[in-house]
mmCIF file of C-alpha atoms in Angstrom:
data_model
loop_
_atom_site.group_PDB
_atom_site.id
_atom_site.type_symbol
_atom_site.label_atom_id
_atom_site.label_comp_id
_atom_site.label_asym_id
_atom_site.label_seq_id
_atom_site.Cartn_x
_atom_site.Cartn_y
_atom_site.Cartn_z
ATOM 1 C CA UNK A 1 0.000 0.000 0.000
ATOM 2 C CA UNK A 2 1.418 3.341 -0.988
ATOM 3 C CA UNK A 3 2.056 6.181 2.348
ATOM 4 C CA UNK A 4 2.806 9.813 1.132
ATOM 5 C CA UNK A 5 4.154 12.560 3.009
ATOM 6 C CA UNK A 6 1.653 14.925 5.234
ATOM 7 C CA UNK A 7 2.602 17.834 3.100
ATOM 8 C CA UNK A 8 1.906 16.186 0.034
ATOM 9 C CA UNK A 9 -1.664 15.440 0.553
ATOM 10 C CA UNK A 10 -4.493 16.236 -1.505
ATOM 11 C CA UNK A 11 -8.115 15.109 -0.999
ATOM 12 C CA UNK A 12 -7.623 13.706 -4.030
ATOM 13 C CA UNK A 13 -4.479 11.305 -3.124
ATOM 14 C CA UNK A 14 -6.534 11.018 0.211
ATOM 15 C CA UNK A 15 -9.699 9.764 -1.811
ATOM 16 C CA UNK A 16 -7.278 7.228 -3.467
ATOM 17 C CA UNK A 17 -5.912 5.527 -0.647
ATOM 18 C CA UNK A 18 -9.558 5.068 0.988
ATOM 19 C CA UNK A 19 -11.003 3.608 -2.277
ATOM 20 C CA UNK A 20 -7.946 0.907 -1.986
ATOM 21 C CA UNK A 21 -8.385 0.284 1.539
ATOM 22 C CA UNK A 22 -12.534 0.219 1.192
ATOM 23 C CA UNK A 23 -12.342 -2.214 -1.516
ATOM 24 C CA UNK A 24 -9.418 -4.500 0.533
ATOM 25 C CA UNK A 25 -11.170 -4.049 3.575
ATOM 26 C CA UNK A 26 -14.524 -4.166 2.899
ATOM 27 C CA UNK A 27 -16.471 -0.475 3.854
ATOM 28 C CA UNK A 28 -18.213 -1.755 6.677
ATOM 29 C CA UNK A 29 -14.711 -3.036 7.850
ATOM 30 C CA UNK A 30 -12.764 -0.096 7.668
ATOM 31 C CA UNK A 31 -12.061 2.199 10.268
ATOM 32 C CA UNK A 32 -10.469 5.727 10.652
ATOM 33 C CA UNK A 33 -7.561 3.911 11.986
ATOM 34 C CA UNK A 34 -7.629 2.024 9.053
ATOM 35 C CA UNK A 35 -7.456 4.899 6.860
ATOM 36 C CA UNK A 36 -5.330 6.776 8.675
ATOM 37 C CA UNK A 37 -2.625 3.953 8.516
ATOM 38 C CA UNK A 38 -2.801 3.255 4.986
ATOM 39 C CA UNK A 39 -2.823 7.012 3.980
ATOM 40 C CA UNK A 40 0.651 7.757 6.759
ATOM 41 C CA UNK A 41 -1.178 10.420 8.343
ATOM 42 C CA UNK A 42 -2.922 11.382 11.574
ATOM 43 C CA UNK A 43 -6.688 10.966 11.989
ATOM 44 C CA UNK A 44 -6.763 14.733 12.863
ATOM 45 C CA UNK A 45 -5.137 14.952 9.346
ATOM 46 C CA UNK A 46 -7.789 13.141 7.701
ATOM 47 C CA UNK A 47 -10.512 15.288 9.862
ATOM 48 C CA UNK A 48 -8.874 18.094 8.343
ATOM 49 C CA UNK A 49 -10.172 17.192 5.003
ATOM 50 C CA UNK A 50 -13.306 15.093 5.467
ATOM 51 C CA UNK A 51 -15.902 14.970 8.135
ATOM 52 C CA UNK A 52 -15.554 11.092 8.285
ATOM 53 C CA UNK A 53 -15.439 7.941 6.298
ATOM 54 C CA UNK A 54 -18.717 8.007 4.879
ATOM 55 C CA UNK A 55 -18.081 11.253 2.899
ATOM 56 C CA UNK A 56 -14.532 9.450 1.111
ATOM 57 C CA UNK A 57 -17.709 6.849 0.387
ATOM 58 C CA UNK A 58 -19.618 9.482 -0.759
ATOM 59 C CA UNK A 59 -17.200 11.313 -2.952
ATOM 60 C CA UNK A 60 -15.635 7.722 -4.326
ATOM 61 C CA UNK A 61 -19.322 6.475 -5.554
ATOM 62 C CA UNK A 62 -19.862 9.843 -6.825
ATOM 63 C CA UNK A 63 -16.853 9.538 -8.921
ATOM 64 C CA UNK A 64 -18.301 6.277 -10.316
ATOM 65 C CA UNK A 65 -21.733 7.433 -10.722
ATOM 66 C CA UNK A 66 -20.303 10.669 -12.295
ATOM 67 C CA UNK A 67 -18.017 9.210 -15.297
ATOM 68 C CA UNK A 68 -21.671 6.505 -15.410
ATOM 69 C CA UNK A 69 -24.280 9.755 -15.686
ATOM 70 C CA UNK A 70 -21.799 11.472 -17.849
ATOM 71 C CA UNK A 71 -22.342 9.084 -20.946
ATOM 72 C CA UNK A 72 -26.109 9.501 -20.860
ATOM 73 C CA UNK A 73 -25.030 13.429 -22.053
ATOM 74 C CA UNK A 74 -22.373 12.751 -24.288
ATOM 75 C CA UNK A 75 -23.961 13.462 -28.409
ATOM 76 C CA UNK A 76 -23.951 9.369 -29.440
ATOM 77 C CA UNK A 77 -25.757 8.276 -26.292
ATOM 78 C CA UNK A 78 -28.414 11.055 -27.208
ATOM 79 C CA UNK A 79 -28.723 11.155 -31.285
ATOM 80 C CA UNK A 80 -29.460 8.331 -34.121
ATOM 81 C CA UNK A 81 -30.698 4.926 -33.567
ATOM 82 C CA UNK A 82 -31.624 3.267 -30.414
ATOM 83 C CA UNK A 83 -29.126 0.844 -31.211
ATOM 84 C CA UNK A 84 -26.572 2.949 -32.040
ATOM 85 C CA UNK A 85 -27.293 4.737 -28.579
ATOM 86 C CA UNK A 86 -27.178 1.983 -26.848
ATOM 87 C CA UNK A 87 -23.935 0.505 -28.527
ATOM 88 C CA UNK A 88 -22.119 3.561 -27.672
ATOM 89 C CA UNK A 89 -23.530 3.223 -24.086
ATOM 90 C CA UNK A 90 -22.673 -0.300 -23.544
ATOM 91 C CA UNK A 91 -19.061 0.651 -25.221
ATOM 92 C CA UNK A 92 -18.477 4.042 -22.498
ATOM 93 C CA UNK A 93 -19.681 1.856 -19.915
ATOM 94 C CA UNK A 94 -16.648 -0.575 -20.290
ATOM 95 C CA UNK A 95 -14.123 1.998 -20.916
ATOM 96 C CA UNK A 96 -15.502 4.246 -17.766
ATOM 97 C CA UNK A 97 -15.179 1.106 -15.710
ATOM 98 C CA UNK A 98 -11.941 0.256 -16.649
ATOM 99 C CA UNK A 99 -10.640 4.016 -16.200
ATOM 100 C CA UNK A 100 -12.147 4.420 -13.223
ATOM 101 C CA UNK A 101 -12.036 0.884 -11.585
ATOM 102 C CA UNK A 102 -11.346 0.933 -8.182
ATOM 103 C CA UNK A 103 -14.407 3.203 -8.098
ATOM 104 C CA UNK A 104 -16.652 1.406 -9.744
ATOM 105 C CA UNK A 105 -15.395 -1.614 -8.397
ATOM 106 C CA UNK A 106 -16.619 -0.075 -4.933
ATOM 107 C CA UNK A 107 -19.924 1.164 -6.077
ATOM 108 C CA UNK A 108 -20.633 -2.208 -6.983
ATOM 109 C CA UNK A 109 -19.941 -3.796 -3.692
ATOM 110 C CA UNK A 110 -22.277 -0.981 -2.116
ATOM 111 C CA UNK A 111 -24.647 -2.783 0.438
ATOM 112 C CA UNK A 112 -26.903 -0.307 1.727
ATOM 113 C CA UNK A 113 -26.220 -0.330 5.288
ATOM 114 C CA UNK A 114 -25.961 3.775 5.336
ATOM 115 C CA UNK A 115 -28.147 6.637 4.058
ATOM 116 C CA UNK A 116 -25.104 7.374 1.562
ATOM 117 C CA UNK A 117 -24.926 3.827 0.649
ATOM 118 C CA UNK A 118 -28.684 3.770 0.001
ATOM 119 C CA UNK A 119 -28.373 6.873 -1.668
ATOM 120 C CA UNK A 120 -25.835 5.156 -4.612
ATOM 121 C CA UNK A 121 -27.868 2.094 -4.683
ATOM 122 C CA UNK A 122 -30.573 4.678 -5.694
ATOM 123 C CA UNK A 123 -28.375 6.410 -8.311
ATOM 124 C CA UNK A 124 -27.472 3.190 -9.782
ATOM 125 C CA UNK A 125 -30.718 1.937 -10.404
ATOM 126 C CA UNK A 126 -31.672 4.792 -11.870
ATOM 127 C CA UNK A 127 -28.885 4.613 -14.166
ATOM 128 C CA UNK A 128 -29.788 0.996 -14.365
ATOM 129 C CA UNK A 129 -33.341 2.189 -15.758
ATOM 130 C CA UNK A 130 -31.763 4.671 -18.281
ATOM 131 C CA UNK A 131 -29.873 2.198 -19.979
ATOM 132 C CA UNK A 132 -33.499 -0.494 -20.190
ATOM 133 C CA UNK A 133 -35.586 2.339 -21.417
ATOM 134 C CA UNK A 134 -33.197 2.868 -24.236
ATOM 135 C CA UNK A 135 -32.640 -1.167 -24.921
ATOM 136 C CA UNK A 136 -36.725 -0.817 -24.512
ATOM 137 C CA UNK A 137 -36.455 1.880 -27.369
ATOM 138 C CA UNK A 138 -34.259 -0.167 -29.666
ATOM 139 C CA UNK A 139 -36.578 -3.248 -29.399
ATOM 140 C CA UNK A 140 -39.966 -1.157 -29.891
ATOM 141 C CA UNK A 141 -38.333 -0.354 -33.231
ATOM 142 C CA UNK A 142 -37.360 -3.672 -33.821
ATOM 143 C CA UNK A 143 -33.405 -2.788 -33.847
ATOM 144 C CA UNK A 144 -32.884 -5.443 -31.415
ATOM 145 C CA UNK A 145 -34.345 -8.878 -30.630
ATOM 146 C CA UNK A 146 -38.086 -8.810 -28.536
ATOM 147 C CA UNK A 147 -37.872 -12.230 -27.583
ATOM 148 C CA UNK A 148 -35.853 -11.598 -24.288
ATOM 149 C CA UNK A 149 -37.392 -9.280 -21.538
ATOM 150 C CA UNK A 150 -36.179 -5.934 -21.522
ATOM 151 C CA UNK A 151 -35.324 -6.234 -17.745
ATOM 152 C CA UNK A 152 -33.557 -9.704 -18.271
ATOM 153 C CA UNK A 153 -31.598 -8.266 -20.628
ATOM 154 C CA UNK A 154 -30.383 -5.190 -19.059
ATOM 155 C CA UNK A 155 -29.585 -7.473 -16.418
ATOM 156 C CA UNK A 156 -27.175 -9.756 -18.164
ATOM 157 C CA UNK A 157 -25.918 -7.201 -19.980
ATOM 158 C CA UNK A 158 -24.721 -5.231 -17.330
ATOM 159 C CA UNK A 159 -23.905 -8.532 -15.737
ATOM 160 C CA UNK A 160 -21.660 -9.085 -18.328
ATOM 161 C CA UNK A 161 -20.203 -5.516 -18.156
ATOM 162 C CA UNK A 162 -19.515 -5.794 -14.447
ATOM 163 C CA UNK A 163 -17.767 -8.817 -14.148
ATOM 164 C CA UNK A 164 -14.902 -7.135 -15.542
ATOM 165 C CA UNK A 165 -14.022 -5.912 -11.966
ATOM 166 C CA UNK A 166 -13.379 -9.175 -10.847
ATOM 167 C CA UNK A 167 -10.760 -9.903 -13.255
ATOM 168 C CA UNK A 168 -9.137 -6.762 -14.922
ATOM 169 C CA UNK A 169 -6.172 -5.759 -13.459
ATOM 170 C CA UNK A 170 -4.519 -2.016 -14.902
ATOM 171 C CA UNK A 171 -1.043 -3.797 -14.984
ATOM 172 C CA UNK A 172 0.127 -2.661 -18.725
ATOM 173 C CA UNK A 173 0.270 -5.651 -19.651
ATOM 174 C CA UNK A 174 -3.173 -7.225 -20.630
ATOM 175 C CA UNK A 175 -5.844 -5.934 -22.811
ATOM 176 C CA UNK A 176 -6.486 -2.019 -22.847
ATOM 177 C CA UNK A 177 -10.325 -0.542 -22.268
ATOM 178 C CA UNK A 178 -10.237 -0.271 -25.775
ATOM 179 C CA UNK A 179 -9.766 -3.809 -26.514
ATOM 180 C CA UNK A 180 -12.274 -4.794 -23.732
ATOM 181 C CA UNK A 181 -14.736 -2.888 -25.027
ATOM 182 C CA UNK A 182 -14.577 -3.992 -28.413
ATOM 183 C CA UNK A 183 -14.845 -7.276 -27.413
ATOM 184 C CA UNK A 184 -17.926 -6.951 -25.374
ATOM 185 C CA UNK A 185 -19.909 -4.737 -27.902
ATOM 186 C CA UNK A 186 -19.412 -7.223 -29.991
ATOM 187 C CA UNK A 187 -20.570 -10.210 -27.464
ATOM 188 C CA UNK A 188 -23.573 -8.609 -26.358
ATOM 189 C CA UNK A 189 -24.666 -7.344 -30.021
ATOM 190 C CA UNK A 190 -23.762 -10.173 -32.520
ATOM 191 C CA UNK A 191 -23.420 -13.070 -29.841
ATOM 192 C CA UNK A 192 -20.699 -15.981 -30.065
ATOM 193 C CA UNK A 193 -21.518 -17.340 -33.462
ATOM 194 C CA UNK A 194 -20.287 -16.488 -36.578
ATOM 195 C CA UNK A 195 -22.064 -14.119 -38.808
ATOM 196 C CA UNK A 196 -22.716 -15.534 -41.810
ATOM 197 C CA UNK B 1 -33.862 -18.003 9.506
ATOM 198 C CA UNK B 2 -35.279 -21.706 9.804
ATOM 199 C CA UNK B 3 -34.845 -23.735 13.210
ATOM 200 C CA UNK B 4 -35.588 -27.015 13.462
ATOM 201 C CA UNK B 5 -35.787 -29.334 16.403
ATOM 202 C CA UNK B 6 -32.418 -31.364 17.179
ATOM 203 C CA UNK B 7 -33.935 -34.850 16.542
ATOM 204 C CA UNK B 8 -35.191 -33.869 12.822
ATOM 205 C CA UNK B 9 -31.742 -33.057 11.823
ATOM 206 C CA UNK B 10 -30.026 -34.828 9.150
ATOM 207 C CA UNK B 11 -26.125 -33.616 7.612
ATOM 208 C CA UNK B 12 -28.261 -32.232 4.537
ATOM 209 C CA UNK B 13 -30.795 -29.442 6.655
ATOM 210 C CA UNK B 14 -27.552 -28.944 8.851
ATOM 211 C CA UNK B 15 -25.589 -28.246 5.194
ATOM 212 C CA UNK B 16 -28.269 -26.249 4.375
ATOM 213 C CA UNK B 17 -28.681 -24.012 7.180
ATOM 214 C CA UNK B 18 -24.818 -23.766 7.153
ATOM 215 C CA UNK B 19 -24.795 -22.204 3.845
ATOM 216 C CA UNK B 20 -27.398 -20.140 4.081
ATOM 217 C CA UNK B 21 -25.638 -18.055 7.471
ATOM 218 C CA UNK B 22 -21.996 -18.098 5.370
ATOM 219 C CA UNK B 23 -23.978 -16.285 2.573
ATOM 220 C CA UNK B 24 -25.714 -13.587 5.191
ATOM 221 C CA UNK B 25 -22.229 -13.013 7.144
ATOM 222 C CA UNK B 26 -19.628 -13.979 4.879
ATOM 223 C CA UNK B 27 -17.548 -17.667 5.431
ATOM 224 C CA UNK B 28 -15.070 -15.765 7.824
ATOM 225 C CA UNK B 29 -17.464 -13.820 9.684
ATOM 226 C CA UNK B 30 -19.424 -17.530 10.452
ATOM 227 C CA UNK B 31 -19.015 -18.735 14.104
ATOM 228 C CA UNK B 32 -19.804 -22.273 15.114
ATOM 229 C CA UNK B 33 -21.805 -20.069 17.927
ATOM 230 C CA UNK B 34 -23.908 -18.591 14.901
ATOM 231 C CA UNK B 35 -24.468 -22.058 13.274
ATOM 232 C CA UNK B 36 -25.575 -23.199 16.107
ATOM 233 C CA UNK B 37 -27.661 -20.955 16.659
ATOM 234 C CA UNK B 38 -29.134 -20.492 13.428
ATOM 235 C CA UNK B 39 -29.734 -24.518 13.383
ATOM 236 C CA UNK B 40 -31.061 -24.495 16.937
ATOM 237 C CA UNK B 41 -28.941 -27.207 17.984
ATOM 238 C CA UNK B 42 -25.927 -27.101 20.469
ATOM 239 C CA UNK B 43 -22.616 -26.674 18.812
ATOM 240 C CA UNK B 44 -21.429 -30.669 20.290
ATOM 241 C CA UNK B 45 -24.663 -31.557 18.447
ATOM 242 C CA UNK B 46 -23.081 -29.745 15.106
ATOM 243 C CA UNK B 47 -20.063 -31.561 16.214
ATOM 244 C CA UNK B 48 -21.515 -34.921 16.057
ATOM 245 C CA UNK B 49 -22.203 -34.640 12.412
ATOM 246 C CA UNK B 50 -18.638 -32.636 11.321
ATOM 247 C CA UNK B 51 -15.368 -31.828 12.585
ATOM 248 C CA UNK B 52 -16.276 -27.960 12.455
ATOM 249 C CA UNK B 53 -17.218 -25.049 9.925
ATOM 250 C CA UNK B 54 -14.915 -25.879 7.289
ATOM 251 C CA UNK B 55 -16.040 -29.335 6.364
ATOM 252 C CA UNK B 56 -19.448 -27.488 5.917
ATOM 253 C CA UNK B 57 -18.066 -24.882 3.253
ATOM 254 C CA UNK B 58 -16.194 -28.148 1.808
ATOM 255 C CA UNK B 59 -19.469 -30.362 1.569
ATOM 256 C CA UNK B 60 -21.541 -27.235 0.075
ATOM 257 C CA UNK B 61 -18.581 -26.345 -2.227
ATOM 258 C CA UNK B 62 -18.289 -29.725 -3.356
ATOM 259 C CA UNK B 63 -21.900 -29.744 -4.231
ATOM 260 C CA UNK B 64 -21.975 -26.657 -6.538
ATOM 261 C CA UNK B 65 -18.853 -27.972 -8.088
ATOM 262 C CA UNK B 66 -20.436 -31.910 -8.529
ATOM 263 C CA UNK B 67 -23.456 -29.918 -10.690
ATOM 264 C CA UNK B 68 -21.342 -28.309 -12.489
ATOM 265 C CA UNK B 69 -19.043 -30.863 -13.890
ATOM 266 C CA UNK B 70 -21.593 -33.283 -13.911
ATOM 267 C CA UNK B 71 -22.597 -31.186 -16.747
ATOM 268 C CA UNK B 72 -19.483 -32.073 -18.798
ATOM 269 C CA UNK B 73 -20.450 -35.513 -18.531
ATOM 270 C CA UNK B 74 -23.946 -35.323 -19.954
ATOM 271 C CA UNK B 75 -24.330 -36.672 -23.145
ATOM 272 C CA UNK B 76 -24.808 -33.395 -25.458
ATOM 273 C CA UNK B 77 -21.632 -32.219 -23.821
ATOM 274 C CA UNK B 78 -19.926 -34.803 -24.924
ATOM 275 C CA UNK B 79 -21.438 -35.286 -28.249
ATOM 276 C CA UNK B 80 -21.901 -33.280 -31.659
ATOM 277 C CA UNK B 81 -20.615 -30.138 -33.011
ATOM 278 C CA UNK B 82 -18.469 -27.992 -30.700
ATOM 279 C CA UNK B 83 -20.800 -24.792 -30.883
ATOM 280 C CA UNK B 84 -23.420 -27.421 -29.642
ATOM 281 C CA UNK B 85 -21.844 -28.899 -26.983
ATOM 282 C CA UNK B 86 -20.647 -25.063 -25.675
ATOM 283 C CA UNK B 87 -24.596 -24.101 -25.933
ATOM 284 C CA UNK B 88 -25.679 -27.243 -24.169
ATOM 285 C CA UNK B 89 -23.106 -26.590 -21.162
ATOM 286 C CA UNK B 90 -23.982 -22.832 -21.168
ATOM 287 C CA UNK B 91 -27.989 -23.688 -20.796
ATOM 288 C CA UNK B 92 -27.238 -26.144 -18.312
ATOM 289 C CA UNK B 93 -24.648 -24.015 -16.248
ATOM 290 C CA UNK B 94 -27.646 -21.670 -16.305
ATOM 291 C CA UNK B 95 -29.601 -24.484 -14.772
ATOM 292 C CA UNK B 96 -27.675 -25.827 -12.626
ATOM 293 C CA UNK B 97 -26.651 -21.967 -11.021
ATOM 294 C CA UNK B 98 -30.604 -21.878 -10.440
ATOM 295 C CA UNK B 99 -31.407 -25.219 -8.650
ATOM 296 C CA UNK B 100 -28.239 -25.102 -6.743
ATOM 297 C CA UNK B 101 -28.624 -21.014 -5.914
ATOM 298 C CA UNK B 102 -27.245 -21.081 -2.348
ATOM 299 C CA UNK B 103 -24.204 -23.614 -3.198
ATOM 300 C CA UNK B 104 -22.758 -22.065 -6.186
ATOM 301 C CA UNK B 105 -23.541 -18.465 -4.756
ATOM 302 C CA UNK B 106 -21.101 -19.467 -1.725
ATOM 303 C CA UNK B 107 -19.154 -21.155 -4.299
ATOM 304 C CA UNK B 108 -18.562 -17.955 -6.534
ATOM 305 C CA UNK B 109 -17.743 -15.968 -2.627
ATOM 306 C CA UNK B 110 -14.592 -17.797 -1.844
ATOM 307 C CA UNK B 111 -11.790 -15.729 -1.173
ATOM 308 C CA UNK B 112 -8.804 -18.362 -0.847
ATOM 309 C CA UNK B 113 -7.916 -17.914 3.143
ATOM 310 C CA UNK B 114 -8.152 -21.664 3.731
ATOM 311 C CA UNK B 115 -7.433 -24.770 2.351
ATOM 312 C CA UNK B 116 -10.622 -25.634 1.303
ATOM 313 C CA UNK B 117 -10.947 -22.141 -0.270
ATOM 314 C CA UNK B 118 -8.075 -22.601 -2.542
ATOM 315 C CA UNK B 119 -8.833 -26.596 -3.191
ATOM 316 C CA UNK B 120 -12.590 -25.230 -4.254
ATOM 317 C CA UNK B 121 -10.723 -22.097 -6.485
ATOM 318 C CA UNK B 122 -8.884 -24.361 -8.264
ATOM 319 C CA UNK B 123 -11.507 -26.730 -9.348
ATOM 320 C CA UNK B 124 -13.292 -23.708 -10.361
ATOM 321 C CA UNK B 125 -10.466 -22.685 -12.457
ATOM 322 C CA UNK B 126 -10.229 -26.212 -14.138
ATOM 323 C CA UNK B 127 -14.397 -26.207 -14.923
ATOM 324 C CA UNK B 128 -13.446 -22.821 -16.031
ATOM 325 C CA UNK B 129 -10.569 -24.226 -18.513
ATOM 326 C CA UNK B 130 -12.810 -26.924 -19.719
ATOM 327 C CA UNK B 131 -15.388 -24.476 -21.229
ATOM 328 C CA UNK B 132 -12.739 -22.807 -22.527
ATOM 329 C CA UNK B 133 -11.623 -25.655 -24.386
ATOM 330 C CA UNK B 134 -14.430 -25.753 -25.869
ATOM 331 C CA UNK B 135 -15.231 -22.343 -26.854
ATOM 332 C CA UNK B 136 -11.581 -22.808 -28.816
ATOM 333 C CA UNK B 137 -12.468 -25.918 -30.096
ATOM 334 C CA UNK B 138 -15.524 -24.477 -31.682
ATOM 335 C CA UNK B 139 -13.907 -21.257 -32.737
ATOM 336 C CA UNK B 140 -10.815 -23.378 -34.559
ATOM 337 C CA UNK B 141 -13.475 -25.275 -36.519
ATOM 338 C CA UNK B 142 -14.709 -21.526 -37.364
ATOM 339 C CA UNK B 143 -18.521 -22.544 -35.647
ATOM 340 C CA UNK B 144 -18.005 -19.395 -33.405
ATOM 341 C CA UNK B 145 -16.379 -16.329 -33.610
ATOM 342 C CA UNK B 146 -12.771 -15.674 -33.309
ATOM 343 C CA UNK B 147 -12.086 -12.507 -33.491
ATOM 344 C CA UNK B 148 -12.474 -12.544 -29.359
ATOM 345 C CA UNK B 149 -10.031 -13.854 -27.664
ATOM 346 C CA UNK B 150 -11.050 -17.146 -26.056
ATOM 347 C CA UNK B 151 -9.852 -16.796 -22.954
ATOM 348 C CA UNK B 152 -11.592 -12.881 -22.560
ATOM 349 C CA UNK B 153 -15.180 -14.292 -24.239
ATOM 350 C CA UNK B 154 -14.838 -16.779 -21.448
ATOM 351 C CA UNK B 155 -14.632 -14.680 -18.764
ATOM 352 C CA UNK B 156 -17.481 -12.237 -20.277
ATOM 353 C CA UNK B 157 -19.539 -15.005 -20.722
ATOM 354 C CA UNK B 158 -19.006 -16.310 -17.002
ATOM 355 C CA UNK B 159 -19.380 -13.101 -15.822
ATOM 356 C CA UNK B 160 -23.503 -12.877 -17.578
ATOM 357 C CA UNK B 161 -24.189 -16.217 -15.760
ATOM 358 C CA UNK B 162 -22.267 -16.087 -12.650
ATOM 359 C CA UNK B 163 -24.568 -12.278 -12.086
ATOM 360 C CA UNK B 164 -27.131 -14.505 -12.217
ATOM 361 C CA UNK B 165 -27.120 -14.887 -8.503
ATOM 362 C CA UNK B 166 -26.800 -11.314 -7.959
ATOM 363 C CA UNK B 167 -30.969 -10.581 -8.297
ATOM 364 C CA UNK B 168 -32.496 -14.312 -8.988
ATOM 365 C CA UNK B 169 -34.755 -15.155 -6.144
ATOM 366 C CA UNK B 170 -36.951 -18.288 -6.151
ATOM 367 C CA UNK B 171 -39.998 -17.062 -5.011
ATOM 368 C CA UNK B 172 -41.944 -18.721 -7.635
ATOM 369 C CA UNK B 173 -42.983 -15.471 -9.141
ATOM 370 C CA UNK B 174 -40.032 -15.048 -11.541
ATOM 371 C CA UNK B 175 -38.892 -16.953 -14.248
ATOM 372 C CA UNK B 176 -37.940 -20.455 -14.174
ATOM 373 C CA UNK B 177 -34.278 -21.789 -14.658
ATOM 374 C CA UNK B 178 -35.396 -22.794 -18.150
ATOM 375 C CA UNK B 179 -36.766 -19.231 -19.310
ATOM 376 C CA UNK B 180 -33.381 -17.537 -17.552
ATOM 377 C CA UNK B 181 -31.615 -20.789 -19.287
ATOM 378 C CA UNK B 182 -33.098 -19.482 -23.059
ATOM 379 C CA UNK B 183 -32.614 -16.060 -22.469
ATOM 380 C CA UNK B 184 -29.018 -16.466 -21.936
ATOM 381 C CA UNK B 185 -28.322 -18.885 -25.089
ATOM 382 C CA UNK B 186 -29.972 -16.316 -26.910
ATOM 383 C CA UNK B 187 -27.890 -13.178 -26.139
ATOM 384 C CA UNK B 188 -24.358 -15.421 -25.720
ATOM 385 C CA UNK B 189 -24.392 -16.465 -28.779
ATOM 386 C CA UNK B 190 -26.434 -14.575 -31.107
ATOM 387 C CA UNK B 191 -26.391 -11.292 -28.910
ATOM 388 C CA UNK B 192 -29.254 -9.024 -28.772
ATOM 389 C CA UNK B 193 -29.341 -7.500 -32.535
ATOM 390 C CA UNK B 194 -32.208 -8.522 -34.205
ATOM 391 C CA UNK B 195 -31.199 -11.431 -37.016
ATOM 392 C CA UNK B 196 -32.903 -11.151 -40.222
#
């Protein structure tokens, strides 16, 4: 675990270590001591910054949900096709988790215990919802298959597109988000078998 | 929680209590007090039938694992075209996940802190080769795609079922393990774009 200098904290670098030590640790398992250890600094230090460890939760999901929200606004999640939409969508949604993946990786292990833990499971369902009513749009139109459930589908999809947490590791040398991505728009759109 | 009374106990309600409280509280977080307790017998009475809490996660590990690679021994596993025998053990891992809910969702929780942890990882890793094999079988015979890399379509392809036991309850007023079972053939391997 990396320690850094009093002087040359940030919240940011502060926000950084807690994510690591949330996701080791487990939120529910981690105390101020905890943090405070991990980050090389005082409690009082931390205090400085923060009012506690639920607002590094807070400000950690919110990073997730952010970068998640943000793709909803961006021009090809909003204009052509419901497919197309949606491809892009399912595409950002890879590379945003890979960027950003020990904070997504904690906003999916969110349990609900605290109002600010309830308050992401909120955000994520809504975001959740977002992402069925436009797969909902692309089959009305017939741009994608009717014969699954809209709500199944969202499901595995994003099943899919979450399991990369478990496994994806930002070590230089395996597959980029890039890559990923590529490989999972084209899984969840064309399927295993060969096109013809 | 169920509770039964100490004389209608059997190894296979004990098992099942057993994995229901490592699910709630995690396998380390599971006391022999809290079996007890949620089985309503005495821990010596616990005793009688095991030699403590880890020959529990062994016998429920074992049992996930059994359904599962009893799959690979089923006929249509076996037998046929490679892209047949991959959507055969794909339905039936579907299947299986769903009868067998509380065993392979323990199953998919362990960490690796014990013996029995890493014994159960590693057979997971071998099932885990096995499809794999398979999926490059049928993509060197050019029946699925290959311009995924096997071992990443895999792991995306694990990850869809394996979320499975994220949100399926059997309460009876969901779908079955046969409609879940269909709807995930579908997307893996022809995705959700609508074929013509």
């Amino acid at each position: 675990m990396t320690t850094a200098k009093r002087d040359t904290y940030t919240p940011e670098t502060l926000l950084s270590v807690a994510v690591q030590v949330f996701n080791e640790r487990g939120y529910d398992g981690t105390s101020m001591e905890h943090l405070s250890k991990a980050a090389g600094i005082s409690k009082s230090s931390i205090y400085h910054h923060v009012a506690g460890k639920e607002e590094l939760l807070r400000r950690a999901v919110s990073r997730a949900l952010d970068g998640l929200f943000e793709i909803l606004d961006e021009e090809p999640a909003r204009v052509g096709s419901a497919e197309g939409r949606l491809e892009y969508v399912v595409r950002r949604m890879v590379e945003v988790l890979i960027t950003e993946l020990p904070y997504v990786t904690l906003l999916l292990r969110v349990r609900g215990n605290t109002d600010t833990e309830r308050w992401a499971l909120d955000r994520r369902r809504d975001f959740d919802h977002r992402v069925a009513d436009l797969l909902r749009a692309a089959a009305d139109v017939g741009e994608v298959r009717g014969d699954v459930e809209v709500r199944l589908a969202t499901r595995l999809v994003f099943g899919m597109i979450n399991s990369i947490v478990e496994w994806y590791r930002p070590d230089g040398r395996g597959m980029n988000e890039r890559e990923v991505a590529d490989a999972v728009v084209r899984l969840v759109f064309s399927g295993l078998r060969k096109q013809d």
